[in-house]
XYZ file of C-alpha atoms in Angstrom:
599
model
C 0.000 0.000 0.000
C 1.081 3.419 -0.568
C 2.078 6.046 1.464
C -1.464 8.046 0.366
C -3.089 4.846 1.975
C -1.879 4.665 4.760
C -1.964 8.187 5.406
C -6.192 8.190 4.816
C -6.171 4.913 7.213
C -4.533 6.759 9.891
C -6.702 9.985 10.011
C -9.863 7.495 9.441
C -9.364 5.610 12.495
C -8.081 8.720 14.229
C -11.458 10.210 13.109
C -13.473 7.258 14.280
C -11.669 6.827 17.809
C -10.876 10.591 18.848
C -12.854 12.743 16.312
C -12.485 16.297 18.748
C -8.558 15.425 18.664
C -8.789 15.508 14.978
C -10.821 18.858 14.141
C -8.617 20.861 17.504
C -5.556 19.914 15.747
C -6.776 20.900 12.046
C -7.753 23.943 13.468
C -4.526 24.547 15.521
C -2.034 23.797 12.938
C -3.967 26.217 10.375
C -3.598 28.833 13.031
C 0.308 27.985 13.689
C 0.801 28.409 10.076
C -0.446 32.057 9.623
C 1.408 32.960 12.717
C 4.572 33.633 11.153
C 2.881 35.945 8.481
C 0.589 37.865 11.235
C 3.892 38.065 13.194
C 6.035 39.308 10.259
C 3.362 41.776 9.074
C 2.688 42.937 12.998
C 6.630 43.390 13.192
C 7.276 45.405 10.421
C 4.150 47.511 10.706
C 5.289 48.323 14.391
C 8.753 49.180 13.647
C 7.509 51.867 10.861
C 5.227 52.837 13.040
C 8.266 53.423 15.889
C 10.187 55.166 12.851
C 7.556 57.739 12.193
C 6.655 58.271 15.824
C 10.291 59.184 16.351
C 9.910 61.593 13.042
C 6.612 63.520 15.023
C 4.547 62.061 12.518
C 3.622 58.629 14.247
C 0.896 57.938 17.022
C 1.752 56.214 20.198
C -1.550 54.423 20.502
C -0.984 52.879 17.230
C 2.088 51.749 18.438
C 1.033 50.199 21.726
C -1.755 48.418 19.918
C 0.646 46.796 17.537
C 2.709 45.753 20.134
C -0.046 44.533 22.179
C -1.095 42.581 19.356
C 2.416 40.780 18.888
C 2.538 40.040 22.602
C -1.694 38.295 22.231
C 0.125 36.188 19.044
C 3.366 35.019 21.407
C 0.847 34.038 24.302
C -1.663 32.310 21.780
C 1.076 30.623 20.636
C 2.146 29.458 23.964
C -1.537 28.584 25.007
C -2.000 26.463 21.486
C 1.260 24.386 22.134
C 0.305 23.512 25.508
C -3.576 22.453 24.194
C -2.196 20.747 21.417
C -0.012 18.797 23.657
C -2.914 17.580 25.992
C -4.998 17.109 23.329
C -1.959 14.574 21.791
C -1.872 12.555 25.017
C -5.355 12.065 25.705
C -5.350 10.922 21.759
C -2.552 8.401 22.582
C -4.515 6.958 25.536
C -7.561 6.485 23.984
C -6.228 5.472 20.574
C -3.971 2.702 22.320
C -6.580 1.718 24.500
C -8.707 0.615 21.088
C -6.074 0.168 18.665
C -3.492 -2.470 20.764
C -6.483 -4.203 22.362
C -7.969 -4.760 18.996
C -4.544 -6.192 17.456
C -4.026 -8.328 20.815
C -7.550 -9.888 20.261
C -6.135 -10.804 16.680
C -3.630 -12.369 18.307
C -6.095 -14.988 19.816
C -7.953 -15.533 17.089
C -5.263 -16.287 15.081
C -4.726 -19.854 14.005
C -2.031 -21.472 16.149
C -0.179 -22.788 13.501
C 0.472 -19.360 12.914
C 2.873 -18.995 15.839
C 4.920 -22.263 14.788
C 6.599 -19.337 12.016
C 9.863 -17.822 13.870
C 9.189 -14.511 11.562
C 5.579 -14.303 13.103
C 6.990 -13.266 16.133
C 8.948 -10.544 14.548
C 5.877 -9.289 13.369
C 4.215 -9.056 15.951
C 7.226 -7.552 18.480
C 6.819 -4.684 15.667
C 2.878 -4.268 15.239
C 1.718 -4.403 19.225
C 2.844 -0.676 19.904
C 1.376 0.280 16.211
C -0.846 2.942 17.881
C 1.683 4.596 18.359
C 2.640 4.914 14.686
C -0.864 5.796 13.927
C -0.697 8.519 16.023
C 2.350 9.969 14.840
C 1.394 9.942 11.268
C -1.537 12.410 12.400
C 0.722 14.209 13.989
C 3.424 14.469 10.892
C 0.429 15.473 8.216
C -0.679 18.609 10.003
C 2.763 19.636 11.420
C 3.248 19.088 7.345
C 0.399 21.012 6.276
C 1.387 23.741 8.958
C 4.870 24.163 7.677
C 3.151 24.404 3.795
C 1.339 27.006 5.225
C 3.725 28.984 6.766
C 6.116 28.683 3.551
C 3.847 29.362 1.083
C 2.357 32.350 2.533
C 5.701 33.891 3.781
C 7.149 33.028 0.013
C 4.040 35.099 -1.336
C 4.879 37.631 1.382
C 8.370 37.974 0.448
C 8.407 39.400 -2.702
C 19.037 42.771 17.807
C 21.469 44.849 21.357
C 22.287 45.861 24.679
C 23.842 43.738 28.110
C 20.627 44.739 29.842
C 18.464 42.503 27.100
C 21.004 39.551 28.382
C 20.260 40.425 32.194
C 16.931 39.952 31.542
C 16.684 36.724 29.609
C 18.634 34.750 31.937
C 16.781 35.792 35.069
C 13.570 35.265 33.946
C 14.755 31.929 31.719
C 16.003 30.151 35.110
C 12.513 29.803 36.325
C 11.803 27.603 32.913
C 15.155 25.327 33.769
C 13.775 24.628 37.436
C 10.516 23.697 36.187
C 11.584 21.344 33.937
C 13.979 19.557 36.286
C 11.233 19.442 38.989
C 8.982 17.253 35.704
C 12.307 15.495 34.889
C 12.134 14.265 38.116
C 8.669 13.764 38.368
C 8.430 11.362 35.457
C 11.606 9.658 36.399
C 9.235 8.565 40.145
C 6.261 8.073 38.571
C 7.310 5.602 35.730
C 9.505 4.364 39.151
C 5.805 4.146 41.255
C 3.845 2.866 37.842
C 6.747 -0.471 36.821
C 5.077 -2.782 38.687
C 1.052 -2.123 36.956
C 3.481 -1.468 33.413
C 5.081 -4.765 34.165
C 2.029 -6.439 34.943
C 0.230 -5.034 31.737
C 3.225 -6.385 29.707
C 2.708 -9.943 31.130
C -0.577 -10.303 30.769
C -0.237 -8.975 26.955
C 2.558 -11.579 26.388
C 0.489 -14.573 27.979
C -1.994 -13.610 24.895
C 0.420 -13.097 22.336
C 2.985 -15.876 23.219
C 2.665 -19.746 21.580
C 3.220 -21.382 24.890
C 0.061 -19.425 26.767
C -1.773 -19.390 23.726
C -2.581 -22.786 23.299
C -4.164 -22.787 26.838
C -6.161 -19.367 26.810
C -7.669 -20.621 23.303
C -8.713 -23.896 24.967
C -10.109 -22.565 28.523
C -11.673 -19.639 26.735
C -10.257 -17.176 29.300
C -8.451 -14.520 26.541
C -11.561 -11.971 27.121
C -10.671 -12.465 31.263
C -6.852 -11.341 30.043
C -8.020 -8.649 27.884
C -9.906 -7.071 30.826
C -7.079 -7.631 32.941
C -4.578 -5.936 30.839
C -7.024 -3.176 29.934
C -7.004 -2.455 33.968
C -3.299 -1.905 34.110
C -3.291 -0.145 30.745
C -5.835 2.429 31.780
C -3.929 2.997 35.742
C -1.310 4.053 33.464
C -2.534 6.029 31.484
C -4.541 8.308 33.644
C -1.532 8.590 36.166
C 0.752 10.051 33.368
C -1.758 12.143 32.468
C -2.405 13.250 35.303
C 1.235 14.533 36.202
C 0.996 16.152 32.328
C -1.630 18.492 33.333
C 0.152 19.520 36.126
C 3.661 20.310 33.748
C 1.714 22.022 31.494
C 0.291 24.240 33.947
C 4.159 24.772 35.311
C 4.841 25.530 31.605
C 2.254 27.602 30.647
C 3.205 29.948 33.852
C 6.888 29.850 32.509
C 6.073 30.612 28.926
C 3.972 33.708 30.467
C 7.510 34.702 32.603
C 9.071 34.090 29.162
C 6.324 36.541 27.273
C 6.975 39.079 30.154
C 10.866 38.684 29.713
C 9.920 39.831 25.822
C 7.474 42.704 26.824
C 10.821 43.808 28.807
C 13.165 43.447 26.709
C 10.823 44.988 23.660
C 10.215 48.013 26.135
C 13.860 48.535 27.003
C 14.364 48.340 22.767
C 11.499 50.892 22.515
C 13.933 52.946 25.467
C 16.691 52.146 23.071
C 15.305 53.328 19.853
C 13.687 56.597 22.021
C 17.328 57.385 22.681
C 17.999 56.637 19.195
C 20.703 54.415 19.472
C 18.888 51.801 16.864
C 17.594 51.903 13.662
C 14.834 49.457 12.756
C 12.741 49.232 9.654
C 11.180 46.333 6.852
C 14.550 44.857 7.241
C 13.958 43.173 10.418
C 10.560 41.655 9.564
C 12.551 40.297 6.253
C 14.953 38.672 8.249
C 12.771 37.114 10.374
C 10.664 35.712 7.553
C 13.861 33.810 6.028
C 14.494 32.327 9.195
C 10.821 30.977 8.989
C 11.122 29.823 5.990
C 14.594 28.025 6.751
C 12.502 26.319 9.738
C 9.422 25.769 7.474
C 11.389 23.898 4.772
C 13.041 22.184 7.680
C 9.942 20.879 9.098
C 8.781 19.920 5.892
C 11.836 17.776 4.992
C 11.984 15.976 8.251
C 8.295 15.306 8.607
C 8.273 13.578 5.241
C 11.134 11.580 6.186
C 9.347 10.347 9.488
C 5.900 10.263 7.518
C 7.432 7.693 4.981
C 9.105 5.917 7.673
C 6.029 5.520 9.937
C 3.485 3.928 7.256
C 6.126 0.898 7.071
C 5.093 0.286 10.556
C 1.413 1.362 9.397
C 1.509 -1.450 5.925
C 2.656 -3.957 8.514
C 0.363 -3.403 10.848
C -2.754 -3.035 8.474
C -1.507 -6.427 6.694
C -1.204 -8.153 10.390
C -4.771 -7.228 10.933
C -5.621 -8.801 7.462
C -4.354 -12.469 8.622
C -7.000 -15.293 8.385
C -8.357 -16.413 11.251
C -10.077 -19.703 12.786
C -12.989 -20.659 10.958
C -14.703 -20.558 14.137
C -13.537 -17.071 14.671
C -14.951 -15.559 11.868
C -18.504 -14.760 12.109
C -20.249 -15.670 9.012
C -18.177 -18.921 8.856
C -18.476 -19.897 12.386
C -22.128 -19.467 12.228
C -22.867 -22.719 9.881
C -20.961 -24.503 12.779
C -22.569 -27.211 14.771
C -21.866 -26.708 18.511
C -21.847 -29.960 20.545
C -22.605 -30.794 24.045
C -20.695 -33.646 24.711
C -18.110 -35.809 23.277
C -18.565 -39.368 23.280
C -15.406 -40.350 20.899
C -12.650 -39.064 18.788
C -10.828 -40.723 15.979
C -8.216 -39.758 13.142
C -8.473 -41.537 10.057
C -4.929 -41.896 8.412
C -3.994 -38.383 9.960
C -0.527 -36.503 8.824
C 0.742 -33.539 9.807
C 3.873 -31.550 8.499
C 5.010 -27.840 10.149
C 5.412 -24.896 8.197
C 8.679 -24.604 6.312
C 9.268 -28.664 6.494
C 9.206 -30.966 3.666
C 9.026 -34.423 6.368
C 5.474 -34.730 8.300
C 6.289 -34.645 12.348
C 3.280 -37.497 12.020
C 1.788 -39.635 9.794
C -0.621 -42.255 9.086
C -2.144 -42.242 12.174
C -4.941 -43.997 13.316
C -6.387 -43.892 16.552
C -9.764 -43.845 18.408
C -10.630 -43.279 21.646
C -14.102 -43.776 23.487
C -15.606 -41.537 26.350
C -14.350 -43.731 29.709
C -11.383 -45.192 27.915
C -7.797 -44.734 29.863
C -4.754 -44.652 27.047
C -1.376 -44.136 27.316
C 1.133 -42.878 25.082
C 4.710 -43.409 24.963
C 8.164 -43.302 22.991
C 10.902 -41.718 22.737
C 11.286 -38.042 22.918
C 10.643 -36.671 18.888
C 8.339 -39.276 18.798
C 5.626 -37.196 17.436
C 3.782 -37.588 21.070
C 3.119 -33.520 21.643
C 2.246 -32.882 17.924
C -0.471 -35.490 17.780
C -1.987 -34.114 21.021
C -2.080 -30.446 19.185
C -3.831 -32.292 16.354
C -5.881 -33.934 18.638
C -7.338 -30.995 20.325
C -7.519 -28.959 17.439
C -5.109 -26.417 17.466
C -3.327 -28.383 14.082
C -5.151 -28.708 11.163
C -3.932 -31.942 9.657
C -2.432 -32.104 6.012
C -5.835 -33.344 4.759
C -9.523 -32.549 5.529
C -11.657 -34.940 7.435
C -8.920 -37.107 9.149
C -10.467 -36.105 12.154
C -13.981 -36.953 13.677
C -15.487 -35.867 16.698
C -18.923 -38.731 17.429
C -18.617 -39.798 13.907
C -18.728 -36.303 12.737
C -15.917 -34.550 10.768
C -14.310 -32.086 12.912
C -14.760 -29.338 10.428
C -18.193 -29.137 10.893
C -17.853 -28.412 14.120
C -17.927 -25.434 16.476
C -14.208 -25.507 17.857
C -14.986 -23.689 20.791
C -18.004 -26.269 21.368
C -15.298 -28.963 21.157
C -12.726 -27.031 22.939
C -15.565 -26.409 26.042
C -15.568 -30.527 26.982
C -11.990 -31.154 26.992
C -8.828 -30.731 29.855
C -5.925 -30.467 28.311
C -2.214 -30.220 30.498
C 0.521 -29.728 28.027
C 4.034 -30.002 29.388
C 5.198 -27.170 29.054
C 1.525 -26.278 30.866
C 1.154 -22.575 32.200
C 2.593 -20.947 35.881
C 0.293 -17.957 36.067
C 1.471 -15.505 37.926
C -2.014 -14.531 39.277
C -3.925 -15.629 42.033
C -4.342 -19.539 43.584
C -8.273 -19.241 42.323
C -7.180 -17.898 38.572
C -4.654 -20.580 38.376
C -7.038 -22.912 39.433
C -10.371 -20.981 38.105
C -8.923 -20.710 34.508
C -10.176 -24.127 34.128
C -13.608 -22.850 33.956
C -13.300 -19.510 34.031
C -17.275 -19.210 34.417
C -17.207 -20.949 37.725
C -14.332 -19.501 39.004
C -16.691 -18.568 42.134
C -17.646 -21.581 42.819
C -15.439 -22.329 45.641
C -16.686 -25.913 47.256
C -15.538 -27.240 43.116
C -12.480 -25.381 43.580
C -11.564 -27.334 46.479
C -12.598 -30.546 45.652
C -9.785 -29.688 42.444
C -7.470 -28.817 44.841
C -7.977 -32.082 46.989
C -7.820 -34.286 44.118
C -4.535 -32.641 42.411
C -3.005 -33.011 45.909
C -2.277 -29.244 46.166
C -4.091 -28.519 48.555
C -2.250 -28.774 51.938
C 0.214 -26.239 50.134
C -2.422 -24.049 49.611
C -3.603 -23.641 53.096
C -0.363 -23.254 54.133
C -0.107 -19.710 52.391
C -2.320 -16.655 54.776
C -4.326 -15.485 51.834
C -5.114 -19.247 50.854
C -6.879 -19.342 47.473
C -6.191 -15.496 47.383
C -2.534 -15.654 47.333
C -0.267 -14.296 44.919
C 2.145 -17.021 43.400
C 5.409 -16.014 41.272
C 8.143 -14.242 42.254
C 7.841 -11.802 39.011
C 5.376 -9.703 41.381
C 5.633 -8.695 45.112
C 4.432 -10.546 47.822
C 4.258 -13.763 45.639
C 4.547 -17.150 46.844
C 7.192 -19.459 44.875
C 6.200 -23.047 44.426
C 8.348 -26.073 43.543
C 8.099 -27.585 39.794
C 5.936 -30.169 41.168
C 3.292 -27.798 42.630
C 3.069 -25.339 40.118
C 2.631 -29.100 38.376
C -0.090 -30.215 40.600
C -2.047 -26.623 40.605
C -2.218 -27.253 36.448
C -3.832 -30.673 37.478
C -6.222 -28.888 39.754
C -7.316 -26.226 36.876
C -7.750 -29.752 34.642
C -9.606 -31.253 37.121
C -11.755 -28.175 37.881
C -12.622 -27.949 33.948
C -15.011 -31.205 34.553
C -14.687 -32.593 30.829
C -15.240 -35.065 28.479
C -12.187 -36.320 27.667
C -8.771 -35.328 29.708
C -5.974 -35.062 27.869
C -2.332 -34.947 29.518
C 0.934 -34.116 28.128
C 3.833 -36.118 30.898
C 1.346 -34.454 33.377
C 3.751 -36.059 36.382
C 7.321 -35.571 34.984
C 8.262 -32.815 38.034
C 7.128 -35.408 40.430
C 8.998 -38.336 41.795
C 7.814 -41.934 40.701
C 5.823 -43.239 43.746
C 3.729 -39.734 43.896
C 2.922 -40.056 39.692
C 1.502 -43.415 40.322
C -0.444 -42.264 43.535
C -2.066 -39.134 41.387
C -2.209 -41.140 38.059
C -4.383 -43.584 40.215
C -6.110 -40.918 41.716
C -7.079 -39.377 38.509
C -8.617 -42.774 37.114
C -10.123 -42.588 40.208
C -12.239 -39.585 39.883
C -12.896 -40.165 36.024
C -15.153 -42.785 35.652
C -16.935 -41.289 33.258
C -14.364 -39.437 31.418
C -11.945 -40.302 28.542
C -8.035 -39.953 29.512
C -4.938 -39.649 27.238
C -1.619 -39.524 28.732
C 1.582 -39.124 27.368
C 4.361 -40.279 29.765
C 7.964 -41.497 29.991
C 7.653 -43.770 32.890
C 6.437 -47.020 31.926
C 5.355 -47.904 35.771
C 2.526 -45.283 34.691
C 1.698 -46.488 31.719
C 1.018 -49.776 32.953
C -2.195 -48.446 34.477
C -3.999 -47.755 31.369
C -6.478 -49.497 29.435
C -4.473 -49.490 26.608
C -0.804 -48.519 25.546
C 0.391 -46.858 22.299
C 3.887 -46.588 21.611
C 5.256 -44.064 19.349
C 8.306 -43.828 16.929
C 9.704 -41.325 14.360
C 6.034 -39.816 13.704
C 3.939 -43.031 13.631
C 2.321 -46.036 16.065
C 4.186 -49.039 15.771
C 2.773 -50.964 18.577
C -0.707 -51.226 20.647
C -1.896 -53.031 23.398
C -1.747 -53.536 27.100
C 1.198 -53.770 29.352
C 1.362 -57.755 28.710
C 0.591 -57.928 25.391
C 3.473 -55.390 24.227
C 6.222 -57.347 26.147
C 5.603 -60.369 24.635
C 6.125 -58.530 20.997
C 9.340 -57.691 22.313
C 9.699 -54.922 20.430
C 10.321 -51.025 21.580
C 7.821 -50.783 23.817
C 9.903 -53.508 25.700
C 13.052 -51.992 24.938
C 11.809 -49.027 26.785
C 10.961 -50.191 29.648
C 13.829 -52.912 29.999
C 16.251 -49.733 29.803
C 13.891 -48.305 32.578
C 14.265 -51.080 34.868
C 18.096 -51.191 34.404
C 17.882 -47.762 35.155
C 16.174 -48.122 38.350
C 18.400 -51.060 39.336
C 21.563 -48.957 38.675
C 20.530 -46.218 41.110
C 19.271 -49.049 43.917
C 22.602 -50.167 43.621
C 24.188 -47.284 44.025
């Protein structure tokens, strides 16, 4: 897209979001332009009017009105700066507020595959703070159209001094150094006082914009819970800053009237000057003074072009990020002709293959697999087996090679509402979530609609063996956990664990899905909460990948995993009498464990 484009996009949604912003800058910047010219014309009118006063033939009153006039233009020009500035900020706020919170909800609805592509994440370190770019192209075409203003209408147009002028502009220009200090300082504490909330908004907006969070916000549903979350910190933020702004540009404005007072002075001790007639003044000082706006004109003009062209690359990329595809079951029209279900009773994959962006060699192929509501299957091999990749496909977040290698109750899973499907399934991943919230979001994210109900959230807690480490902490289920935020409780890798089996368990699904849900815990405590789990899903289908074939053993059935396909199914007994990997594995297990008995 062109620079043209992009230019109309930004003061369309600049229009839409902060429309005032848009027409009080328009009609600032028009004003800013003609100053120059007013100024220029005021200038050289007064000093004629000086000349002939000082020839008998001038009147003073047409003199002090001139020069009352040129000090209204300084002071309006003061008072528009310091509007325009406000104006700016409250712009930013609001046009963030909408603009990033509109690209992170892209981010969700993006399809996951998309974050398997390294240069994605380029992307989107560049387009999050786009509003920012917006923003400043606004900015660049009226300080552009200004500066054609001023240039144009000075070009049409254009066809001092004394120690005591010194004195006076250093005693009244200290003033304008303190004040600026004092806000140099101020900032500095208050971003100081606001990097905790700033920190905490940056989290949250990476837990919806990272591949590792992702997969589990787009499965629990909670991404609208994160949005209003970050949106919270965003908006502390921004009112505190803007609050301390209004209270610099009142400091300022009070300097820039000591500064327009330091003028009238010096311009009255030039008036004493010219009285005594020890200056000459005439045209030639308004001429000079219109070359140097021109000279500052063209230099505007040149560097906001530069930055104008600059900002709409971040503008095309941005625009095209918005543009990406999303689920099927994100889009509206397409999502509509969905069937939602209510309940799944079994899943299969019909010759299923799946190969990753960028790769020529499926991570998994030819699979075929089916699992009932109630049934208890374990899944093993070697790590690179293909183990995590046919979970993703499993749940959904993969779209195999081929359509309708996947059914969900006989149905293809294409015609089905994802979300639906998502909605009756637990899934633990290994590399499974540590929020750094709350013991009842960690736990509460499992169903983030009955996060409230507290009796369910201890019966989680109970079953995931968590909870005697809970009620250790003082604020219980209110406690902060982490370390990234103060007053935060640290757990061990096998808590933080066993609080991920507690949101699974709180999620009350169809079908439970875990990915080595045990590997931070020691042997004789995976069995205990593997039994457990069977346990207290009855009714409920589980699939567990695990290393440890003492686990394994438990389940109904066994699959074993190599180089992107099954090679071998069956029960504990069955497989060792194959004698093929599934035995090899867990011989090499059991020498393992003898070795470090003997030692």
């Amino acid at each position: 897209m062109s620079t043209v484009n992009h230019c109309l996009y930004a003061i369309s949604y600049t229009w839409k979001r902060s429309r005032s912003y848009l027409l009080l800058t328009l009609l600032i910047q028009v004003i800013v332009g003609f100053m120059p010219l007013a100024s220029v014309w005021i200038i050289q009118t007064l000093i004629n009017e000086i000349i002939l006063f000082m020839t008998s033939s001038g009147d003073i009153q047409k003199v002090l009105w001139l020069f009352g006039l040129q000090m209204v233009i300084v002071v309006l020009g003061y008072g528009l700066q310091f509007i325009l500035q406000l104006s700016q900020q409250k712009a930013t706020n609001l046009i963030g507020l909408h603009l990033k919170g509109e690209l992170l909800q892209k981010a969700i609805r993006l399809p996951f595959i998309t974050f398997e592509h390294p240069s994605f994440y380029n992307e989107s370190q560049r387009v999050m703070n786009s509003h920012q770019h917006v923003l400043s192209m606004v900015r660049s075409i009226f300080t552009i159209m200004s500066a054609l203003i001023t240039v144009v209408s000075l070009l049409i147009y254009m066809i001092g001094i004394h120690w005591g002028l010194a004195v006076i502009l250093i005693v009244f220009t200290l003033p304008i150094l303190w004040i600026e200090l004092f806000f140099g300082g101020a900032r500095y504490q208050l971003n100081r006082m606001l990097t905790a909330n700033d920190r905490r908004e940056m989290y949250v907006s990476d837990l919806v914009a990272q591949r590792d969070s992702l997969k589990e916000i787009r499965l629990y549903g909670i991404g609208n819970y994160l949005l209003q979350k970050w949106k919270d910190h965003y908006v502390k933020s921004a009112d505190e800053k803007y609050k301390l702004l209004k209270r610099q540009v009142r400091w300022e404005m009070a300097g820039g009237l000591l500064m327009t007072f330091a003028y009238v002075c010096c311009g009255l001790f030039i008036v004493f000057l010219i009285f005594q007639k020890k200056l000459a003044a005439g045209t030639f000082v308004a001429v000079l003074q219109a070359v140097q706006n021109i000279q500052s004109g063209f230099q505007d003009l040149t560097r906001e072009c530069s930055s104008l062209y600059e900002t709409s690359l971040y503008v095309d990329e941005m625009r095209a990020f918005q543009k990406r595809e999303e689920e099927i079951h994100e889009q509206t029209e397409e999502g509509a002709s969905l069937r939602k279900i209510e309940c799944i009773q079994s899943i299969t994959l019909e010759n299923l293959s799946f190969t990753y962006p960028n790769m020529k060699t499926p991570a998994i192929e030819h699979i075929h697999f089916h699992i009932n509501k109630g049934e208890r299957i374990a899944l093993v091999g070697d790590n690179g087996s293909g183990k995590t990749t046919l979970i993703k496909c499993l749940t959904g977040l993969y779209d195999p090679d081929q359509s309708n290698m996947q059914k969900v109750n006989g149905e293809s899973i294409s015609t089905i509402h994802k979300k639906s499907y998502h909605a009756r399934m637990a899934v633990l991943f290994q590399d499974f979530m540590k929020y750094e919230f709350t013991v009842k979001e960690n736990i509460g994210f499992g169903r983030i609609d009955h996060m409230d109900e507290g009796e369910r959230m201890i019966s989680a807690a109970r079953q995931a063996g968590i909870e005697k480490r809970i009620h250790q902490m003082e604020e219980m289920y209110d406690a902060q956990l982490g370390r990234f935020f103060e007053e935060g409780h640290e757990l061990s890798g096998g808590q933080w664990q066993k609080l991920a089996m507690a949101r699974t368990f709180f999620r009350e699904s169809d079908f439970i899905i875990l990915d080595e849900p045990t590997s931070a815990l020691d042997p004789l405590s995976e069995i205990s909460l593997i039994r457990k789990l069977f346990d207290h899903t009855q009714d409920q289908g589980v699939l567990f990948i695990t290393h440890r074939m003492g686990a394994a053993r438990l389940a109904d059935r066994i699959i074993v995993m190599k180089d992107g396909a099954f090679v071998e199914e069956g029960n504990h007994d069955e497989l060792m009498v194959l004698n093929g990997e599934y035995k090899r594995l867990y011989e090499a297990q059991s020498q393992l464990f003898q070795q470090k008995e003997m030692a």
